PDB file of C-alpha atoms in Angstrom:
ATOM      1  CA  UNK J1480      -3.572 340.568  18.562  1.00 56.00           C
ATOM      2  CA  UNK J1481       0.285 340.667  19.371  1.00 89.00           C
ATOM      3  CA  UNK J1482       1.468 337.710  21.354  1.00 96.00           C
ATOM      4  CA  UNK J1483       2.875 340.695  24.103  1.00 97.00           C
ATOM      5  CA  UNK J1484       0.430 342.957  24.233  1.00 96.00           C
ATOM      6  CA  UNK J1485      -0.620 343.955  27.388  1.00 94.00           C
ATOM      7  CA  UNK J1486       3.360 343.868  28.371  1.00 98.00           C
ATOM      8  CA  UNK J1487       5.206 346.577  29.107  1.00 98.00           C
ATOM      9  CA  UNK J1488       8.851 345.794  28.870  1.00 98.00           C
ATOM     10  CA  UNK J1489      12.516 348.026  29.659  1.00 98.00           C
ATOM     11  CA  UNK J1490      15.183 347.336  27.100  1.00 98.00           C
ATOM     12  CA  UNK J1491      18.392 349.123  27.975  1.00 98.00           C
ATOM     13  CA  UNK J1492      21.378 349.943  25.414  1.00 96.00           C
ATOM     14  CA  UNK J1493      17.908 350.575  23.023  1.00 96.00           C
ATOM     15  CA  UNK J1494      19.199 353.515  20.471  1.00 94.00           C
ATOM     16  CA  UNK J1495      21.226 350.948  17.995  1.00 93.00           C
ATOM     17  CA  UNK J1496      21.610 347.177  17.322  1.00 94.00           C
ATOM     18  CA  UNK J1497      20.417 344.842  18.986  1.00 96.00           C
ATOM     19  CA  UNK J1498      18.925 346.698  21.515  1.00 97.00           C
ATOM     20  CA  UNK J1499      16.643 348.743  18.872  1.00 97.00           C
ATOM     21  CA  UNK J1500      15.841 345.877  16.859  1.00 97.00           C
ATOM     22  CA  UNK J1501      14.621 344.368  20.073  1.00 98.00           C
ATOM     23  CA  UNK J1502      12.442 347.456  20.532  1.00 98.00           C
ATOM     24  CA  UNK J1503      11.132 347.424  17.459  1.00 98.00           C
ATOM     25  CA  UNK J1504       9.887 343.136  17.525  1.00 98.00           C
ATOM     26  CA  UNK J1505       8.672 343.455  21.442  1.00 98.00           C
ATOM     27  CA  UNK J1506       6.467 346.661  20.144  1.00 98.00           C
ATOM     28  CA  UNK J1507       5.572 345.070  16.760  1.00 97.00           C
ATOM     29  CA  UNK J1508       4.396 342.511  19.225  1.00 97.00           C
ATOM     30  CA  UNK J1509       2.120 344.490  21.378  1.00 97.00           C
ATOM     31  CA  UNK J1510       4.227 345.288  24.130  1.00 98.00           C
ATOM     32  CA  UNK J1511       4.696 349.034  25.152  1.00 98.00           C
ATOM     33  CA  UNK J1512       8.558 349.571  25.609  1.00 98.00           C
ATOM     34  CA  UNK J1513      10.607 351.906  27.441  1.00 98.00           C
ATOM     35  CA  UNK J1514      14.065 352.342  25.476  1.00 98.00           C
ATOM     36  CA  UNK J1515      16.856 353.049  27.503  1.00 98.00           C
ATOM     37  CA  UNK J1516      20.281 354.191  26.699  1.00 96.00           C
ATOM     38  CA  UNK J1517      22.674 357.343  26.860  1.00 94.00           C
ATOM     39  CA  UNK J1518      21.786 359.271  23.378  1.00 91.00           C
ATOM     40  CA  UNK J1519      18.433 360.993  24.308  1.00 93.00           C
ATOM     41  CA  UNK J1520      17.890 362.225  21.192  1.00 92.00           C
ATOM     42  CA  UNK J1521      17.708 358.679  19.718  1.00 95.00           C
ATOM     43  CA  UNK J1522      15.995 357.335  22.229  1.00 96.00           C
ATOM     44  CA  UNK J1523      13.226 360.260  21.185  1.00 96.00           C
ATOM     45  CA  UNK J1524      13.009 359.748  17.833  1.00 96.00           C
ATOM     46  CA  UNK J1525      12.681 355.494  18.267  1.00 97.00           C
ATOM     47  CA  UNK J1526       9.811 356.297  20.445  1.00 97.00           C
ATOM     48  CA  UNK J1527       8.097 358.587  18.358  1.00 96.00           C
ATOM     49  CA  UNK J1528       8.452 355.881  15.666  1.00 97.00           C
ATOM     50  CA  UNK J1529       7.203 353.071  17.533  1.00 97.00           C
ATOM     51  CA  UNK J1530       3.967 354.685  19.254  1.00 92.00           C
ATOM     52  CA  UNK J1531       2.190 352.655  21.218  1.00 93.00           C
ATOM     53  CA  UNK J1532       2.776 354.387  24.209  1.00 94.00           C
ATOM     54  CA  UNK J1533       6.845 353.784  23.861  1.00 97.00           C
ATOM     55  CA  UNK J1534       8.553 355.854  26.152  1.00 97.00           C
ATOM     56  CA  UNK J1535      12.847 356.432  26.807  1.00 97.00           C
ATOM     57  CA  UNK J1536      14.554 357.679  29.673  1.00 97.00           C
ATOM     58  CA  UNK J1537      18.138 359.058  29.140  1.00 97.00           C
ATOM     59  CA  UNK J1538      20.824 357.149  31.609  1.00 95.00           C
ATOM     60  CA  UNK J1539      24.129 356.176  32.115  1.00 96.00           C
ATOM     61  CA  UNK J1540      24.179 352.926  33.387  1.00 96.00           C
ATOM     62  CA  UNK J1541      27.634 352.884  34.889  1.00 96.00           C
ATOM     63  CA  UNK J1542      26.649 354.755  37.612  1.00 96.00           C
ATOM     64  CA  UNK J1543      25.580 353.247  40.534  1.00 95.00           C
ATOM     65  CA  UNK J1544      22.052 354.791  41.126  1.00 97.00           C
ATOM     66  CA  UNK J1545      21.179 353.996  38.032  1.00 97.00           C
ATOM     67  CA  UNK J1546      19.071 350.914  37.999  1.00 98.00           C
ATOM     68  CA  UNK J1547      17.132 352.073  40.985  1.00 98.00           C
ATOM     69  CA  UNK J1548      16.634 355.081  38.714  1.00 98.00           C
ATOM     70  CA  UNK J1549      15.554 353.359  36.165  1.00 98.00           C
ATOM     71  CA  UNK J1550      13.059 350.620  38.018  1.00 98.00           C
ATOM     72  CA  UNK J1551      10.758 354.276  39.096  1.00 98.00           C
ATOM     73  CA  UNK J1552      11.074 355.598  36.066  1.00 98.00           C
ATOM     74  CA  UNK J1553       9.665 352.478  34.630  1.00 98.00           C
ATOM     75  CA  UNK J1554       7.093 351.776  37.323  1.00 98.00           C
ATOM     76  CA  UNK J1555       5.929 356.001  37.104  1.00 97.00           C
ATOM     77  CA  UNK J1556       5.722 355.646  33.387  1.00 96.00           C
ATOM     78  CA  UNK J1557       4.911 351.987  32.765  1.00 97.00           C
ATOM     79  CA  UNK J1558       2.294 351.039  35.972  1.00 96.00           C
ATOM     80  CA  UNK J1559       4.922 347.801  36.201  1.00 96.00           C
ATOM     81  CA  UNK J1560       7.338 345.819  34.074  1.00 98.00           C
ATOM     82  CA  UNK J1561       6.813 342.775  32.758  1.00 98.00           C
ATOM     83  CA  UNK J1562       9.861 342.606  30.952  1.00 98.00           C
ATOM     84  CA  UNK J1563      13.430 343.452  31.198  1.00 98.00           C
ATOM     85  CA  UNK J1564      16.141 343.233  28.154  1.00 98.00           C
ATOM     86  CA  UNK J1565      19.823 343.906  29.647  1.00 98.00           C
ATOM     87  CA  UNK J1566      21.383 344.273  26.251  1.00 97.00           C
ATOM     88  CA  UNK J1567      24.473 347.431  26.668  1.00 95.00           C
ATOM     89  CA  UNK J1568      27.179 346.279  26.629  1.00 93.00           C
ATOM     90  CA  UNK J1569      31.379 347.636  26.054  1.00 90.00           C
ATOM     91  CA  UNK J1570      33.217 344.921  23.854  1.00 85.00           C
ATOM     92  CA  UNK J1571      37.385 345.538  23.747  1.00 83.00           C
ATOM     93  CA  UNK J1572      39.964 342.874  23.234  1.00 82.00           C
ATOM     94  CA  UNK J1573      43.610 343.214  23.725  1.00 84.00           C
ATOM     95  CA  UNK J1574      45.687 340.642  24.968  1.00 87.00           C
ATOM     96  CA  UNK J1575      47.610 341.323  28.493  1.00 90.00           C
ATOM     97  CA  UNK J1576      50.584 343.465  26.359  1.00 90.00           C
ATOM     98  CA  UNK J1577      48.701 345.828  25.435  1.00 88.00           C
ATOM     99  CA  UNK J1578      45.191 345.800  27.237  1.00 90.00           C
ATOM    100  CA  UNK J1579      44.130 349.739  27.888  1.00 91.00           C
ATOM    101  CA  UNK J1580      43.451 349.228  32.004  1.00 94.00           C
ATOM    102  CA  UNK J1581      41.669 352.655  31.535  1.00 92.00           C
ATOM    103  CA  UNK J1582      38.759 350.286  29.939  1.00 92.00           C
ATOM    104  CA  UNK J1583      38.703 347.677  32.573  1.00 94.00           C
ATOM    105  CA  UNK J1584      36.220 349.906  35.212  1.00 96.00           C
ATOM    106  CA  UNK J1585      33.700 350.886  31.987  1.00 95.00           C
ATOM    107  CA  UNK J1586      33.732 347.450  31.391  1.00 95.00           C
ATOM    108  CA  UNK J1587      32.916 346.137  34.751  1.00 97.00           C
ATOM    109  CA  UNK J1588      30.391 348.725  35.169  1.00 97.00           C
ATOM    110  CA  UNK J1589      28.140 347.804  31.934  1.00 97.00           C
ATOM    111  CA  UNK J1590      29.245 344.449  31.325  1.00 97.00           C
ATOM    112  CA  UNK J1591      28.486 342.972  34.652  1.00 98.00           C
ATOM    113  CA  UNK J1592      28.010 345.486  37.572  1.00 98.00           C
ATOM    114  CA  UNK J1593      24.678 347.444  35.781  1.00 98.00           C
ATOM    115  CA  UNK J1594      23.098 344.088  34.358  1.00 98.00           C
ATOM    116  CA  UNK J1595      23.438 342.259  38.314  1.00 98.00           C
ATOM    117  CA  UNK J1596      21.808 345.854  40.175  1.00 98.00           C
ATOM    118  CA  UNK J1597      19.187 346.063  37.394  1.00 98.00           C
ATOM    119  CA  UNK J1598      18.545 342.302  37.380  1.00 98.00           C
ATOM    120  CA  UNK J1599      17.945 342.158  41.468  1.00 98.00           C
ATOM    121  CA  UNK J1600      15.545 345.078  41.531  1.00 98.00           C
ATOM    122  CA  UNK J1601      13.403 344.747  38.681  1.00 98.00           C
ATOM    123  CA  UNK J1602      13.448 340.654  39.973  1.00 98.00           C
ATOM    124  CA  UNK J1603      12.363 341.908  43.360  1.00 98.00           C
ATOM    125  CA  UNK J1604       9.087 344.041  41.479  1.00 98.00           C
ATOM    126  CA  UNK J1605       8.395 341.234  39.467  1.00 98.00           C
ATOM    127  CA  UNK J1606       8.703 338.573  41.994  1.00 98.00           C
ATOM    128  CA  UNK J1607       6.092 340.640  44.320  1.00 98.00           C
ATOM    129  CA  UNK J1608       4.032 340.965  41.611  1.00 98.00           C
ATOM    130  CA  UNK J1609       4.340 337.371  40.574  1.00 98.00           C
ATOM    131  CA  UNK J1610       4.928 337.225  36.824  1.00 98.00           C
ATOM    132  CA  UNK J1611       7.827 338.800  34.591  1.00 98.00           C
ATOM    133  CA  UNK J1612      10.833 338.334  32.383  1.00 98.00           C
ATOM    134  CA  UNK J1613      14.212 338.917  32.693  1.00 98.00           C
ATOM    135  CA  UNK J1614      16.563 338.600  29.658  1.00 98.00           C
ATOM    136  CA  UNK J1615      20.368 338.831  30.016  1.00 98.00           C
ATOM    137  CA  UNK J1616      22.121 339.440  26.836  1.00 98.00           C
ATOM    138  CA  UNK J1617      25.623 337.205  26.978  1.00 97.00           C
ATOM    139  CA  UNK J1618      28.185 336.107  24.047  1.00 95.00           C
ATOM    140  CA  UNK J1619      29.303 333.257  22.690  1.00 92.00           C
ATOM    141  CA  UNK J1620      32.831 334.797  23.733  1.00 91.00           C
ATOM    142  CA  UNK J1621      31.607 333.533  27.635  1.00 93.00           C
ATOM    143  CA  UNK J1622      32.743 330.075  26.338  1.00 91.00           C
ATOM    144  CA  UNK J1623      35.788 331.082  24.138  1.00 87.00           C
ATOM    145  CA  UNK J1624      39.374 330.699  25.713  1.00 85.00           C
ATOM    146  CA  UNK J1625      41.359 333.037  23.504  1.00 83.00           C
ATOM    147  CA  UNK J1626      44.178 335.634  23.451  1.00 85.00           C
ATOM    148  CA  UNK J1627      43.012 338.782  24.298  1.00 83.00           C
ATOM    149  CA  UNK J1628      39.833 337.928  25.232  1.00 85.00           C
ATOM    150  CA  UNK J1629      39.869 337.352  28.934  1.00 91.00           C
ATOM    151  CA  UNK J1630      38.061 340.763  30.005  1.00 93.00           C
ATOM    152  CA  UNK J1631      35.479 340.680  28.077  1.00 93.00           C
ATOM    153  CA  UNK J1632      34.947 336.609  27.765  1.00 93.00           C
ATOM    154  CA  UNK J1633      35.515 336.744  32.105  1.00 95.00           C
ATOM    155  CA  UNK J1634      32.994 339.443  32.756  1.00 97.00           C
ATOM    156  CA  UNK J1635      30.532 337.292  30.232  1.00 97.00           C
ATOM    157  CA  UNK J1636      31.338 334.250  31.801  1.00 97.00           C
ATOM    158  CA  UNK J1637      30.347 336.003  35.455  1.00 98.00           C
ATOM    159  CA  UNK J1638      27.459 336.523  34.442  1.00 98.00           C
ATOM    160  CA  UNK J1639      26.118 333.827  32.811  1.00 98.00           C
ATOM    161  CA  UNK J1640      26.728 332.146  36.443  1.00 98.00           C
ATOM    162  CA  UNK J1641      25.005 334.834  37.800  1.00 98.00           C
ATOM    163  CA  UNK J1642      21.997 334.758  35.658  1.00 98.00           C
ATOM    164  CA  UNK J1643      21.616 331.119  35.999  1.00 98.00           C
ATOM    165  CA  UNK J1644      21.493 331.154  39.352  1.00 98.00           C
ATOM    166  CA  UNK J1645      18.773 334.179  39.402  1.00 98.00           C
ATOM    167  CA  UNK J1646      16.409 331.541  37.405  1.00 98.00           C
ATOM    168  CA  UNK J1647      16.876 329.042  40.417  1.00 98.00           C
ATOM    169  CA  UNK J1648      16.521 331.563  42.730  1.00 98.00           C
ATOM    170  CA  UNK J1649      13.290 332.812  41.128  1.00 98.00           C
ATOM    171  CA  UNK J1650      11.971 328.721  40.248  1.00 97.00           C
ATOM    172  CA  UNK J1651       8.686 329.034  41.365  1.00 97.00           C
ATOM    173  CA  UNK J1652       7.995 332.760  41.532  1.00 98.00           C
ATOM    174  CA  UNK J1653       6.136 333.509  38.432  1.00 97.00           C
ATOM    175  CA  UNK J1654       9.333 335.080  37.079  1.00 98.00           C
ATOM    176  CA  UNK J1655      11.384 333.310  34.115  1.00 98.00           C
ATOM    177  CA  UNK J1656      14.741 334.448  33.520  1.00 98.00           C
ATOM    178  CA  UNK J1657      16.839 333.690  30.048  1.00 97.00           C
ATOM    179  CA  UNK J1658      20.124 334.137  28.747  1.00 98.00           C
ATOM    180  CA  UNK J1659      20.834 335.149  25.085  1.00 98.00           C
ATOM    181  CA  UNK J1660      24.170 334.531  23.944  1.00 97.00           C
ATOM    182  CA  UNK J1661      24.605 336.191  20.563  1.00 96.00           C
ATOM    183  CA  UNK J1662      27.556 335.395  17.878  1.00 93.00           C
ATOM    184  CA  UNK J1663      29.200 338.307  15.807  1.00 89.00           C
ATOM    185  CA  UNK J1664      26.523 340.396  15.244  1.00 91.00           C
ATOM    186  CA  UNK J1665      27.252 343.636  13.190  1.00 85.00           C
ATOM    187  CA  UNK J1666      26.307 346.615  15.570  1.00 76.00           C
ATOM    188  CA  UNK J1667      28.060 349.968  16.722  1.00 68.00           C
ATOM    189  CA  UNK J1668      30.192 347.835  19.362  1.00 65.00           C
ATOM    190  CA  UNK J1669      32.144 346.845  16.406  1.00 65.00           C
ATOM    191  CA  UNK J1670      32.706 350.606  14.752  1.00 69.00           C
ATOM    192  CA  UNK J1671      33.429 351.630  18.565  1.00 65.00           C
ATOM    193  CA  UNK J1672      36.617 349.433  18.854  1.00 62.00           C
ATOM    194  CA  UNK J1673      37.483 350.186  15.559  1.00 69.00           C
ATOM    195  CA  UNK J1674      37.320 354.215  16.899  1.00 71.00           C
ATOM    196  CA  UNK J1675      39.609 352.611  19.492  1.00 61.00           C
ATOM    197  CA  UNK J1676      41.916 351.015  16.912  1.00 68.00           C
ATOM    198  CA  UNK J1677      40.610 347.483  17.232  1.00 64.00           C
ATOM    199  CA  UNK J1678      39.609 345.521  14.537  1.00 64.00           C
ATOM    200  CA  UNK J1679      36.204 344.296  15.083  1.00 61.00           C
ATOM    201  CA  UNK J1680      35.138 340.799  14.389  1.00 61.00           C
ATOM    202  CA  UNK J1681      32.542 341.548  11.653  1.00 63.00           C
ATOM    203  CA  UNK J1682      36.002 341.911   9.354  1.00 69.00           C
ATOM    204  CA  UNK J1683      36.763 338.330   9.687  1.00 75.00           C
ATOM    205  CA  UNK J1684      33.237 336.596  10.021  1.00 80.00           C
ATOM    206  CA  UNK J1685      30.349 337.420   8.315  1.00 88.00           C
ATOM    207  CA  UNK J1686      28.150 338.404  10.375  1.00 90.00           C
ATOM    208  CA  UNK J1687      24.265 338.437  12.099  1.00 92.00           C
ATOM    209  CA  UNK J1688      22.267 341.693  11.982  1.00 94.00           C
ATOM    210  CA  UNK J1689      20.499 342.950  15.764  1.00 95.00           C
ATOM    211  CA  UNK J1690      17.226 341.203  14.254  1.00 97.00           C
ATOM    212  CA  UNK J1691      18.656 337.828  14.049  1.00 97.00           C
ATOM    213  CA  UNK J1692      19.563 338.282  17.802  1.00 97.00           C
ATOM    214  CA  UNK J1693      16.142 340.510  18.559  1.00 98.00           C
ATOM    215  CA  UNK J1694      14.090 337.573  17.000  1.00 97.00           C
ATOM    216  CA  UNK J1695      15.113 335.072  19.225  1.00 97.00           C
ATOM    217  CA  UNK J1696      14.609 337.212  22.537  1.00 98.00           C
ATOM    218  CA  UNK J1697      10.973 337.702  21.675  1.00 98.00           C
ATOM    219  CA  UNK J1698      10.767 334.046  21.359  1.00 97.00           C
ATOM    220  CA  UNK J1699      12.003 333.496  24.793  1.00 97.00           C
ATOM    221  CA  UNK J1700       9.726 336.411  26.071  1.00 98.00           C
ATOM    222  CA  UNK J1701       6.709 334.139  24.350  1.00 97.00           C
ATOM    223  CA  UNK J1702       7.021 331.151  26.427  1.00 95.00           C
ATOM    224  CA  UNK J1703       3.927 330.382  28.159  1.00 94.00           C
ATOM    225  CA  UNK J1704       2.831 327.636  30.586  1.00 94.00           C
ATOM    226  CA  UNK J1705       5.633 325.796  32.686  1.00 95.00           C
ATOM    227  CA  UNK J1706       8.181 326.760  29.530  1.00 96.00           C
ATOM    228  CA  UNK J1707      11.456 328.753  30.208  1.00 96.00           C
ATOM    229  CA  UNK J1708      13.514 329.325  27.538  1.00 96.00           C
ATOM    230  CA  UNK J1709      16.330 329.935  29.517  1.00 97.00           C
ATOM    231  CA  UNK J1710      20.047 329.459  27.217  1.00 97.00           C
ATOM    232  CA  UNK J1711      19.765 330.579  23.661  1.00 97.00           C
ATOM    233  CA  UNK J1712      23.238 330.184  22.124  1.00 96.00           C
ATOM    234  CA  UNK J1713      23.160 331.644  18.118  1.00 96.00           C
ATOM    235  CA  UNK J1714      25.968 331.499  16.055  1.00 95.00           C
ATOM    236  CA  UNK J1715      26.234 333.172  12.641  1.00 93.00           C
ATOM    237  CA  UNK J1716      26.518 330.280  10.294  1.00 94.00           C
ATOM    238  CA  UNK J1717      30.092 330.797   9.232  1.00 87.00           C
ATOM    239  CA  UNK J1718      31.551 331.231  12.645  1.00 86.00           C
ATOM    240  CA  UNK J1719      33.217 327.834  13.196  1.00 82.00           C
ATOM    241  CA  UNK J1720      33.814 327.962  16.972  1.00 78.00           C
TER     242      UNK J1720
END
C-alpha cells in the first residue's frame, strides 16, 4: 500500500522537471494527481502514463483567474485536494545593466503572485475540510546576495516570508504547509534562459536531477502525527554556497 494513497494532490508546472518527477513519486505513492501546466499535450500523455485516475487541466497561471480556476477544476475532478505542489516557476538573471524589464511582470506573476492566490484558496478548502498539504517550491537563490540576482532571489525571498507565515496562520488547522528550496537542478528553466541568451547555472555546477528535488517533497507530504516538515534546503553536493 502507497504511503499516499487515498490522496489526491494538484502539482502545477507538472509537464517537465521537477514538477513531473514530482508527479510521477506522489502517484508511485498512491496518490491520484492532477498535473497542471501550459503544454496540454504533455500534460495528456503524463496522465495517460501514470493511470491511477491522473488527470491535467491546461492553464496559464499568470492570469489572475487562474487559481480559482484551478481549485474547481480540482474539486469537480478530484472530490477534494489533499495536496498542493506550487512548483512553476520563470528563472532570469541579469544584473541592473542589462535586466530585460519586459520579464519583470512574467516573473511576478509565476514566481510569487500565482503561488500566494493558489496557496490562500486551496488553504481555505483544506482548512474547512481540516487536513491537507501545501508545498511551496523556493531556491536556495532566496538566501544568495549576488549580482544579477535580485529579481529572481527578491521574489523567492517574498515568498518564503509568505509561506512561513501561512504555516502559523494554519498551526492548528489540520493543514501543514512546507517549503522546498531546491539547488541547481537541471530542468527546462535552464535551456529557457539559455533560449534567452543566459547561461544557465547547470554550466558551472553540476547539477541535481527533478527526482532529487521530487524525493524530498514526498517526504515532507509523508509526515504524520504532530510532524511538519516545513524548510527543506538541498544543495547539489558541489555547490559551495
Amino acid at each position: 500500500m502507497g504511503t499516499l494513497k487515498g490522496k489526491a494532490a494538484v502539482i502545477t508546472g507538472a509537464s517537465s522537471g521537477i514538477g513531473e518527477a514530482t508527479a510521477r513519486r506522489l502517484a508511485a505513492a498512491g496518490a491520484r494527481v492532477m498535473l497542471v501546466a501550459r503544454r496540454g499535450d504533455r500534460l495528456e500523455a503524463l496522465a495517460s502514463e501514470l493511470g491511477n485516475g491522473a488527470c491535467f487541466v491546461a492553464l496559464d497561471l499568470a492570469q489572475l483567474d487562474a487559481a480559482q480556476a484551478l481549485l474547481d477544476a480540482a474539486v469537480a475532478q478530484l472530490g477534494s485536494v489533499d495536496i498542493l505542489i506550487n512548483n512553476a516557476g520563470i528563472l532570469r538573471t541579469s544584473p541592473v545593466d542589462t535586466f530585460d524589464l519586459d520579464e519583470l511582470e512574467p516573473m511576478i506573476a509565476i514566481n510569487y503572485t500565482a503561488v500566494v492566490r493558489t496557496s490562500i484558496l486551496f488553504a481555505r478548502h483544506m482548512k474547512a475540510n481540516k487536513t491537507g498539504q501545501i508545498v511551496n517550491l523556493s531556491s536556495i537563490g532566496a538566501s544568495i546576495t549576488a549580482a544579477g540576482t535580485g529579481v529572481y532571489g527578491g521574489l523567492k525571498r517574498a515568498l518564503d516570508a509568505f509561506t512561513e507565515v501561512l504555516r502559523i496562520e494554519l498551526a492548528g488547522s489540520g493543514v501543514r504547509v512546507g517549503l522546498v528550496a531546491p539547488g541547481t537542478t537541471t530542468t527546462e528553466i535552464f535551456e529557457d534562459m539559455k533560449a534567452h541568451g543566459q547561461p544557465g547555472w547547470d554550466e558551472y555546477i553540476q547539477p541535481m536531477v527533478g527526482d532529487d528535488i521530487a524525493r524530498a517533497i514526498l517526504f515532507m507530504c509523508e509526515q504524520t502525527g504532530n510532524a511538519n516538515a516545513a524548510r527543506m534546503h538541498i544543495y547539489a553536493t558541489s555547490e559551495g554556497f
